[in-house]
PDB file of C-alpha atoms in Angstrom:
ATOM      1  CA  UNK A   1       0.104   0.130  -0.191  1.00 91.00           C
ATOM      2  CA  UNK A   2       2.137   3.144  -1.461  1.00 96.00           C
ATOM      3  CA  UNK A   3       1.203   6.363   1.246  1.00 98.00           C
ATOM      4  CA  UNK A   4       3.182   9.384   1.276  1.00 98.00           C
ATOM      5  CA  UNK A   5       3.754  11.312   4.776  1.00 98.00           C
ATOM      6  CA  UNK A   6       4.874  14.845   5.258  1.00 98.00           C
ATOM      7  CA  UNK A   7       5.110  16.379   8.601  1.00 97.00           C
ATOM      8  CA  UNK A   8       3.731  20.512   9.264  1.00 96.00           C
ATOM      9  CA  UNK A   9       4.707  20.549  12.421  1.00 94.00           C
ATOM     10  CA  UNK A  10       2.141  18.550  15.045  1.00 95.00           C
ATOM     11  CA  UNK A  11       0.261  17.569  11.780  1.00 98.00           C
ATOM     12  CA  UNK A  12       1.103  14.252  10.122  1.00 98.00           C
ATOM     13  CA  UNK A  13      -0.452  13.996   6.866  1.00 98.00           C
ATOM     14  CA  UNK A  14      -0.766  10.183   4.937  1.00 98.00           C
ATOM     15  CA  UNK A  15      -1.929  10.678   1.634  1.00 98.00           C
ATOM     16  CA  UNK A  16      -2.617   7.185  -0.089  1.00 98.00           C
ATOM     17  CA  UNK A  17      -1.159   6.705  -3.244  1.00 98.00           C
ATOM     18  CA  UNK A  18      -3.264   3.563  -4.163  1.00 98.00           C
ATOM     19  CA  UNK A  19      -6.618   4.170  -5.752  1.00 98.00           C
ATOM     20  CA  UNK A  20      -8.599   1.866  -3.581  1.00 98.00           C
ATOM     21  CA  UNK A  21      -9.211   0.341   0.166  1.00 98.00           C
ATOM     22  CA  UNK A  22     -11.110  -2.827  -0.427  1.00 97.00           C
ATOM     23  CA  UNK A  23     -10.288  -6.487   0.720  1.00 96.00           C
ATOM     24  CA  UNK A  24      -7.224  -6.924  -1.485  1.00 96.00           C
ATOM     25  CA  UNK A  25      -5.436  -4.089   0.561  1.00 97.00           C
ATOM     26  CA  UNK A  26      -7.206  -3.199   3.704  1.00 97.00           C
ATOM     27  CA  UNK A  27      -4.652  -5.464   6.086  1.00 97.00           C
ATOM     28  CA  UNK A  28      -1.315  -3.718   4.228  1.00 98.00           C
ATOM     29  CA  UNK A  29      -2.729  -0.239   4.538  1.00 98.00           C
ATOM     30  CA  UNK A  30      -3.761  -0.624   8.513  1.00 98.00           C
ATOM     31  CA  UNK A  31      -0.238  -2.050   8.627  1.00 98.00           C
ATOM     32  CA  UNK A  32       1.538   1.269   7.154  1.00 98.00           C
ATOM     33  CA  UNK A  33      -0.487   2.960   9.181  1.00 98.00           C
ATOM     34  CA  UNK A  34      -0.476   1.667  12.321  1.00 97.00           C
ATOM     35  CA  UNK A  35       3.510   1.715  12.129  1.00 97.00           C
ATOM     36  CA  UNK A  36       2.908   5.982  12.816  1.00 97.00           C
ATOM     37  CA  UNK A  37       1.572   5.212  15.767  1.00 94.00           C
ATOM     38  CA  UNK A  38       5.491   6.081  17.155  1.00 94.00           C
ATOM     39  CA  UNK A  39       6.177   9.358  15.256  1.00 95.00           C
ATOM     40  CA  UNK A  40       5.826  12.637  17.528  1.00 96.00           C
ATOM     41  CA  UNK A  41       3.211  14.374  15.538  1.00 97.00           C
ATOM     42  CA  UNK A  42      -0.187  14.293  18.221  1.00 96.00           C
ATOM     43  CA  UNK A  43      -2.761  14.922  14.922  1.00 97.00           C
ATOM     44  CA  UNK A  44      -2.745  12.606  11.818  1.00 98.00           C
ATOM     45  CA  UNK A  45      -4.436  13.239   8.875  1.00 98.00           C
ATOM     46  CA  UNK A  46      -5.654  10.547   6.563  1.00 98.00           C
ATOM     47  CA  UNK A  47      -5.592  12.261   3.201  1.00 98.00           C
ATOM     48  CA  UNK A  48      -7.779  10.347   0.903  1.00 98.00           C
ATOM     49  CA  UNK A  49      -7.685  12.181  -2.269  1.00 98.00           C
ATOM     50  CA  UNK A  50      -6.469   9.564  -4.870  1.00 98.00           C
ATOM     51  CA  UNK A  51      -8.829   6.667  -3.094  1.00 98.00           C
ATOM     52  CA  UNK A  52     -11.744   6.310  -5.298  1.00 98.00           C
ATOM     53  CA  UNK A  53     -13.268   2.952  -3.780  1.00 98.00           C
ATOM     54  CA  UNK A  54     -13.952   2.161  -0.076  1.00 98.00           C
ATOM     55  CA  UNK A  55     -15.509  -1.204   1.065  1.00 98.00           C
ATOM     56  CA  UNK A  56     -16.516  -2.652   4.331  1.00 97.00           C
ATOM     57  CA  UNK A  57     -13.307  -3.826   4.729  1.00 97.00           C
ATOM     58  CA  UNK A  58     -11.463  -0.651   4.051  1.00 98.00           C
ATOM     59  CA  UNK A  59     -13.573   1.012   6.744  1.00 98.00           C
ATOM     60  CA  UNK A  60     -12.959  -1.615   9.367  1.00 97.00           C
ATOM     61  CA  UNK A  61      -9.542  -1.132   8.563  1.00 98.00           C
ATOM     62  CA  UNK A  62      -9.385   2.826   9.097  1.00 98.00           C
ATOM     63  CA  UNK A  63     -11.122   2.159  11.923  1.00 97.00           C
ATOM     64  CA  UNK A  64      -9.074   0.110  13.367  1.00 97.00           C
ATOM     65  CA  UNK A  65      -6.545   2.551  12.831  1.00 98.00           C
ATOM     66  CA  UNK A  66      -7.753   5.037  14.915  1.00 97.00           C
ATOM     67  CA  UNK A  67      -8.287   2.567  17.905  1.00 96.00           C
ATOM     68  CA  UNK A  68      -4.739   1.586  17.573  1.00 96.00           C
ATOM     69  CA  UNK A  69      -3.703   5.384  18.025  1.00 97.00           C
ATOM     70  CA  UNK A  70      -5.852   5.540  20.736  1.00 93.00           C
ATOM     71  CA  UNK A  71      -6.433   8.960  23.039  1.00 90.00           C
ATOM     72  CA  UNK A  72      -2.385   9.923  22.040  1.00 89.00           C
ATOM     73  CA  UNK A  73      -3.205  10.554  18.704  1.00 95.00           C
ATOM     74  CA  UNK A  74      -6.095  11.551  16.562  1.00 96.00           C
ATOM     75  CA  UNK A  75      -6.941  10.540  13.658  1.00 97.00           C
ATOM     76  CA  UNK A  76      -8.605  12.795  10.501  1.00 98.00           C
ATOM     77  CA  UNK A  77      -9.619  12.457   7.525  1.00 98.00           C
ATOM     78  CA  UNK A  78      -9.258  14.298   3.988  1.00 98.00           C
ATOM     79  CA  UNK A  79     -10.863  14.589   0.700  1.00 98.00           C
ATOM     80  CA  UNK A  80     -13.344  12.114   0.155  1.00 98.00           C
ATOM     81  CA  UNK A  81     -14.848  10.835  -2.904  1.00 98.00           C
ATOM     82  CA  UNK A  82     -18.104  10.233  -3.667  1.00 97.00           C
ATOM     83  CA  UNK A  83     -17.539   6.659  -2.910  1.00 97.00           C
ATOM     84  CA  UNK A  84     -15.758   6.855   0.473  1.00 98.00           C
ATOM     85  CA  UNK A  85     -18.165   9.880   1.296  1.00 98.00           C
ATOM     86  CA  UNK A  86     -21.105   7.190   0.449  1.00 98.00           C
ATOM     87  CA  UNK A  87     -19.683   4.371   2.943  1.00 98.00           C
ATOM     88  CA  UNK A  88     -18.921   6.150   5.775  1.00 98.00           C
ATOM     89  CA  UNK A  89     -22.749   8.194   5.582  1.00 97.00           C
ATOM     90  CA  UNK A  90     -23.838   5.325   4.775  1.00 97.00           C
ATOM     91  CA  UNK A  91     -22.852   3.392   7.972  1.00 96.00           C
ATOM     92  CA  UNK A  92     -23.076   6.357  10.558  1.00 96.00           C
ATOM     93  CA  UNK A  93     -18.941   6.199  10.871  1.00 95.00           C
ATOM     94  CA  UNK A  94     -19.049   9.336   9.650  1.00 96.00           C
ATOM     95  CA  UNK A  95     -20.272  11.168  12.701  1.00 95.00           C
ATOM     96  CA  UNK A  96     -17.311   9.138  14.217  1.00 95.00           C
ATOM     97  CA  UNK A  97     -14.510  11.169  12.352  1.00 96.00           C
ATOM     98  CA  UNK A  98     -13.080  14.650  11.921  1.00 96.00           C
ATOM     99  CA  UNK A  99     -13.174  14.904   7.968  1.00 98.00           C
ATOM    100  CA  UNK A 100     -11.859  17.770   6.236  1.00 98.00           C
ATOM    101  CA  UNK A 101     -12.445  19.137   2.220  1.00 98.00           C
ATOM    102  CA  UNK A 102      -9.096  18.586   1.634  1.00 98.00           C
ATOM    103  CA  UNK A 103      -5.199  18.232   3.669  1.00 97.00           C
ATOM    104  CA  UNK A 104      -4.444  22.150   3.183  1.00 97.00           C
ATOM    105  CA  UNK A 105      -7.868  22.751   5.200  1.00 97.00           C
ATOM    106  CA  UNK A 106      -6.859  20.408   7.843  1.00 97.00           C
ATOM    107  CA  UNK A 107      -3.878  21.885   8.056  1.00 96.00           C
ATOM    108  CA  UNK A 108      -5.133  25.060   8.420  1.00 95.00           C
ATOM    109  CA  UNK A 109      -7.815  24.072  11.111  1.00 90.00           C
TER     110      UNK A 109
ATOM    111  CA  UNK B   1     -30.152   0.782 -25.628  1.00 44.00           C
ATOM    112  CA  UNK B   2     -33.276   0.060 -28.051  1.00 45.00           C
ATOM    113  CA  UNK B   3     -36.712   1.407 -27.928  1.00 47.00           C
ATOM    114  CA  UNK B   4     -37.802  -2.038 -27.323  1.00 51.00           C
ATOM    115  CA  UNK B   5     -39.359  -1.852 -23.843  1.00 51.00           C
ATOM    116  CA  UNK B   6     -38.139  -4.898 -22.903  1.00 57.00           C
ATOM    117  CA  UNK B   7     -34.972  -4.933 -23.935  1.00 63.00           C
ATOM    118  CA  UNK B   8     -32.216  -5.692 -21.512  1.00 84.00           C
ATOM    119  CA  UNK B   9     -28.300  -5.241 -21.625  1.00 95.00           C
ATOM    120  CA  UNK B  10     -26.279  -7.854 -20.238  1.00 96.00           C
ATOM    121  CA  UNK B  11     -22.537  -8.586 -18.523  1.00 98.00           C
ATOM    122  CA  UNK B  12     -21.496 -12.383 -17.660  1.00 98.00           C
ATOM    123  CA  UNK B  13     -18.515 -13.074 -15.842  1.00 98.00           C
ATOM    124  CA  UNK B  14     -16.862 -15.904 -14.685  1.00 98.00           C
ATOM    125  CA  UNK B  15     -13.578 -14.896 -12.641  1.00 98.00           C
ATOM    126  CA  UNK B  16     -11.395 -16.623  -9.995  1.00 98.00           C
ATOM    127  CA  UNK B  17     -11.895 -16.385  -6.014  1.00 98.00           C
ATOM    128  CA  UNK B  18      -8.946 -14.325  -5.561  1.00 97.00           C
ATOM    129  CA  UNK B  19      -8.964 -10.411  -4.295  1.00 96.00           C
ATOM    130  CA  UNK B  20      -7.789  -9.365  -7.414  1.00 96.00           C
ATOM    131  CA  UNK B  21      -9.979 -10.927  -9.429  1.00 98.00           C
ATOM    132  CA  UNK B  22     -12.797  -9.392  -7.683  1.00 98.00           C
ATOM    133  CA  UNK B  23     -11.339  -6.161  -8.402  1.00 98.00           C
ATOM    134  CA  UNK B  24     -11.147  -7.352 -11.722  1.00 98.00           C
ATOM    135  CA  UNK B  25     -14.711  -8.263 -12.013  1.00 98.00           C
ATOM    136  CA  UNK B  26     -15.854  -5.219 -10.559  1.00 98.00           C
ATOM    137  CA  UNK B  27     -14.013  -3.078 -13.081  1.00 98.00           C
ATOM    138  CA  UNK B  28     -15.700  -4.697 -15.764  1.00 98.00           C
ATOM    139  CA  UNK B  29     -19.147  -4.080 -13.864  1.00 98.00           C
ATOM    140  CA  UNK B  30     -18.369  -0.300 -13.370  1.00 98.00           C
ATOM    141  CA  UNK B  31     -17.204   0.299 -16.904  1.00 98.00           C
ATOM    142  CA  UNK B  32     -19.944  -1.993 -18.086  1.00 98.00           C
ATOM    143  CA  UNK B  33     -22.788   0.387 -16.584  1.00 97.00           C
ATOM    144  CA  UNK B  34     -20.506   3.582 -17.399  1.00 96.00           C
ATOM    145  CA  UNK B  35     -20.878   2.375 -21.248  1.00 96.00           C
ATOM    146  CA  UNK B  36     -24.519   1.723 -20.576  1.00 95.00           C
ATOM    147  CA  UNK B  37     -24.946   5.585 -19.059  1.00 94.00           C
ATOM    148  CA  UNK B  38     -26.341   4.493 -16.085  1.00 94.00           C
ATOM    149  CA  UNK B  39     -26.813   7.573 -13.907  1.00 95.00           C
ATOM    150  CA  UNK B  40     -23.854   8.016 -11.570  1.00 95.00           C
ATOM    151  CA  UNK B  41     -25.617   7.484  -8.242  1.00 96.00           C
ATOM    152  CA  UNK B  42     -26.669   3.695  -9.149  1.00 97.00           C
ATOM    153  CA  UNK B  43     -22.663   2.714 -10.437  1.00 97.00           C
ATOM    154  CA  UNK B  44     -21.745   3.794  -6.915  1.00 98.00           C
ATOM    155  CA  UNK B  45     -24.411   1.510  -5.164  1.00 98.00           C
ATOM    156  CA  UNK B  46     -23.546  -0.859  -8.114  1.00 98.00           C
ATOM    157  CA  UNK B  47     -20.064  -1.007  -7.425  1.00 98.00           C
ATOM    158  CA  UNK B  48     -20.335  -1.083  -3.384  1.00 98.00           C
ATOM    159  CA  UNK B  49     -22.658  -3.880  -3.166  1.00 98.00           C
ATOM    160  CA  UNK B  50     -21.380  -6.255  -5.590  1.00 98.00           C
ATOM    161  CA  UNK B  51     -18.361  -5.469  -3.888  1.00 98.00           C
ATOM    162  CA  UNK B  52     -19.308  -6.509  -0.757  1.00 98.00           C
ATOM    163  CA  UNK B  53     -20.783  -9.847  -2.252  1.00 98.00           C
ATOM    164  CA  UNK B  54     -18.062 -10.406  -3.736  1.00 98.00           C
ATOM    165  CA  UNK B  55     -15.997 -10.318  -0.580  1.00 98.00           C
ATOM    166  CA  UNK B  56     -18.371 -12.113   1.459  1.00 97.00           C
ATOM    167  CA  UNK B  57     -17.977 -14.732  -1.189  1.00 98.00           C
ATOM    168  CA  UNK B  58     -13.850 -14.969  -1.251  1.00 98.00           C
ATOM    169  CA  UNK B  59     -13.766 -15.044   2.410  1.00 97.00           C
ATOM    170  CA  UNK B  60     -16.650 -17.273   3.861  1.00 96.00           C
ATOM    171  CA  UNK B  61     -17.744 -19.027   1.234  1.00 97.00           C
ATOM    172  CA  UNK B  62     -14.163 -20.133  -0.415  1.00 98.00           C
ATOM    173  CA  UNK B  63     -12.368 -19.428   2.813  1.00 98.00           C
ATOM    174  CA  UNK B  64      -9.847 -17.668   1.111  1.00 97.00           C
ATOM    175  CA  UNK B  65      -9.079 -20.405  -1.717  1.00 98.00           C
ATOM    176  CA  UNK B  66      -8.540 -18.398  -4.727  1.00 98.00           C
ATOM    177  CA  UNK B  67      -9.015 -21.108  -6.598  1.00 98.00           C
ATOM    178  CA  UNK B  68     -12.801 -21.252  -6.574  1.00 98.00           C
ATOM    179  CA  UNK B  69     -14.846 -19.580  -9.166  1.00 98.00           C
ATOM    180  CA  UNK B  70     -17.440 -16.835  -9.190  1.00 98.00           C
ATOM    181  CA  UNK B  71     -20.529 -16.465 -11.731  1.00 98.00           C
ATOM    182  CA  UNK B  72     -21.950 -12.428 -11.878  1.00 98.00           C
ATOM    183  CA  UNK B  73     -24.413 -12.224 -14.413  1.00 98.00           C
ATOM    184  CA  UNK B  74     -26.144  -8.572 -14.443  1.00 97.00           C
ATOM    185  CA  UNK B  75     -29.344  -7.342 -16.452  1.00 97.00           C
ATOM    186  CA  UNK B  76     -29.988  -3.544 -16.614  1.00 96.00           C
ATOM    187  CA  UNK B  77     -33.558  -2.958 -17.462  1.00 90.00           C
ATOM    188  CA  UNK B  78     -35.394   0.489 -18.285  1.00 88.00           C
ATOM    189  CA  UNK B  79     -35.295   1.202 -14.186  1.00 90.00           C
ATOM    190  CA  UNK B  80     -33.172  -1.202 -12.206  1.00 95.00           C
ATOM    191  CA  UNK B  81     -30.409  -3.697 -12.204  1.00 97.00           C
ATOM    192  CA  UNK B  82     -30.278  -7.778 -11.596  1.00 97.00           C
ATOM    193  CA  UNK B  83     -27.539  -9.159 -10.582  1.00 98.00           C
ATOM    194  CA  UNK B  84     -27.470 -12.783 -10.087  1.00 98.00           C
ATOM    195  CA  UNK B  85     -23.849 -14.143  -8.046  1.00 98.00           C
ATOM    196  CA  UNK B  86     -22.964 -17.828  -8.122  1.00 98.00           C
ATOM    197  CA  UNK B  87     -20.408 -19.423  -6.239  1.00 98.00           C
ATOM    198  CA  UNK B  88     -19.417 -23.305  -5.580  1.00 98.00           C
ATOM    199  CA  UNK B  89     -18.199 -22.808  -2.364  1.00 98.00           C
ATOM    200  CA  UNK B  90     -19.963 -23.485   1.218  1.00 97.00           C
ATOM    201  CA  UNK B  91     -23.127 -22.784   2.275  1.00 95.00           C
ATOM    202  CA  UNK B  92     -24.914 -19.981   4.132  1.00 94.00           C
ATOM    203  CA  UNK B  93     -25.004 -21.473   7.451  1.00 92.00           C
ATOM    204  CA  UNK B  94     -28.203 -21.972   8.934  1.00 90.00           C
ATOM    205  CA  UNK B  95     -29.078 -21.177   5.047  1.00 90.00           C
ATOM    206  CA  UNK B  96     -30.009 -17.760   5.271  1.00 92.00           C
ATOM    207  CA  UNK B  97     -28.754 -14.799   5.104  1.00 94.00           C
ATOM    208  CA  UNK B  98     -27.140 -12.556   8.179  1.00 93.00           C
ATOM    209  CA  UNK B  99     -29.531  -9.224   9.000  1.00 90.00           C
ATOM    210  CA  UNK B 100     -27.457  -7.054   8.356  1.00 90.00           C
ATOM    211  CA  UNK B 101     -27.798  -4.844  11.641  1.00 93.00           C
ATOM    212  CA  UNK B 102     -25.562  -2.078  11.624  1.00 93.00           C
ATOM    213  CA  UNK B 103     -23.153  -1.894  14.439  1.00 91.00           C
ATOM    214  CA  UNK B 104     -23.468   1.203  16.622  1.00 92.00           C
ATOM    215  CA  UNK B 105     -20.731   3.454  16.352  1.00 91.00           C
ATOM    216  CA  UNK B 106     -22.067   5.598  19.527  1.00 91.00           C
ATOM    217  CA  UNK B 107     -19.781   4.039  22.177  1.00 91.00           C
ATOM    218  CA  UNK B 108     -16.327   4.995  23.251  1.00 92.00           C
ATOM    219  CA  UNK B 109     -13.570   4.323  21.316  1.00 92.00           C
ATOM    220  CA  UNK B 110     -11.980   1.218  22.019  1.00 89.00           C
ATOM    221  CA  UNK B 111     -15.894  -0.066  21.378  1.00 91.00           C
ATOM    222  CA  UNK B 112     -15.900   0.638  17.699  1.00 92.00           C
ATOM    223  CA  UNK B 113     -17.485  -1.979  15.151  1.00 91.00           C
ATOM    224  CA  UNK B 114     -14.027  -3.031  12.811  1.00 91.00           C
ATOM    225  CA  UNK B 115     -16.841  -4.969  10.742  1.00 89.00           C
ATOM    226  CA  UNK B 116     -20.286  -5.625  10.067  1.00 89.00           C
ATOM    227  CA  UNK B 117     -20.974  -3.182   7.765  1.00 95.00           C
ATOM    228  CA  UNK B 118     -21.053  -5.225   4.670  1.00 96.00           C
ATOM    229  CA  UNK B 119     -24.625  -6.930   4.853  1.00 96.00           C
ATOM    230  CA  UNK B 120     -25.491  -3.829   6.360  1.00 97.00           C
ATOM    231  CA  UNK B 121     -24.624  -1.710   3.204  1.00 97.00           C
ATOM    232  CA  UNK B 122     -25.985  -4.724   1.166  1.00 97.00           C
ATOM    233  CA  UNK B 123     -29.254  -4.807   2.632  1.00 97.00           C
ATOM    234  CA  UNK B 124     -30.297  -1.046   2.358  1.00 95.00           C
ATOM    235  CA  UNK B 125     -28.655  -0.433  -0.810  1.00 97.00           C
ATOM    236  CA  UNK B 126     -30.594  -3.226  -2.890  1.00 97.00           C
ATOM    237  CA  UNK B 127     -34.676  -4.349  -3.319  1.00 95.00           C
ATOM    238  CA  UNK B 128     -35.316  -8.272  -3.205  1.00 96.00           C
ATOM    239  CA  UNK B 129     -31.866  -9.603  -1.941  1.00 97.00           C
ATOM    240  CA  UNK B 130     -32.336 -13.465  -1.753  1.00 97.00           C
ATOM    241  CA  UNK B 131     -29.902 -16.399  -1.134  1.00 97.00           C
ATOM    242  CA  UNK B 132     -31.058 -19.895  -2.397  1.00 97.00           C
ATOM    243  CA  UNK B 133     -28.904 -23.141  -2.811  1.00 96.00           C
ATOM    244  CA  UNK B 134     -29.122 -25.162  -5.756  1.00 95.00           C
ATOM    245  CA  UNK B 135     -27.118 -28.845  -5.628  1.00 93.00           C
ATOM    246  CA  UNK B 136     -23.247 -27.405  -4.817  1.00 95.00           C
ATOM    247  CA  UNK B 137     -24.130 -23.943  -5.793  1.00 97.00           C
ATOM    248  CA  UNK B 138     -24.795 -20.855  -3.892  1.00 98.00           C
ATOM    249  CA  UNK B 139     -26.709 -18.344  -5.683  1.00 98.00           C
ATOM    250  CA  UNK B 140     -27.184 -15.041  -4.349  1.00 98.00           C
ATOM    251  CA  UNK B 141     -29.301 -11.734  -6.714  1.00 98.00           C
ATOM    252  CA  UNK B 142     -30.736  -8.790  -5.257  1.00 98.00           C
ATOM    253  CA  UNK B 143     -32.058  -5.461  -8.068  1.00 97.00           C
ATOM    254  CA  UNK B 144     -30.972  -2.008  -7.752  1.00 97.00           C
ATOM    255  CA  UNK B 145     -33.028   0.664  -8.317  1.00 94.00           C
ATOM    256  CA  UNK B 146     -32.592   3.035 -10.591  1.00 87.00           C
ATOM    257  CA  UNK B 147     -33.466   6.162  -8.906  1.00 73.00           C
ATOM    258  CA  UNK B 148     -32.399   5.505  -4.770  1.00 55.00           C
ATOM    259  CA  UNK B 149     -30.620   7.386  -2.331  1.00 50.00           C
TER     260      UNK B 149
END
């Protein structure tokens, strides 16, 4: 799972460079993201601008990452494409995350 | 589509029970619907629910064995898409579909659900979702209306 990391002060932006977080790649995604637990930034922004598709496996993996970060680190989402937004909204998991229109907006927040 | 109100555009796929073959089948289904100028929302719903069903077959019917076969037949009518998926994996427990209740997400962080979303998505976005078994074959069918949420 290709993820590009950029730090901006207290924020770590993790941009997924694969177009799908699905059953085929959810475990690899989770493993890569959980590794960031050891990074010092308190906020991790998951930039999903390239992700066109998220299924229930992908959603479960994102939740697992958030749980792995615990209370010490927040996981926020940015740049949801239509299917990603729809899956989060239908499952009511959009209420669980802070969601930004873009990574830039997350940094300005 | 032609002027005949009974005409149906169809798609028939046969592929292996691996996650990458599932991706390929979904891409083919999406291209078919796009080519048929189906409303975007319906194409999105079709990809979402078909992915959940196929993932379930790979994981539970075939228990991650990539050598199984999956058949997908889709028929596009004037106002809906009918999908039938067949596999030769193990049968559904209790010969019935999971009910698909949405896991609650209003509790503390450590209680947040990591699964159980798939059947909820299938039940809520489709109509006439049904499962039957014929000899060694599992048959799951559903209808996606063209105008929906």
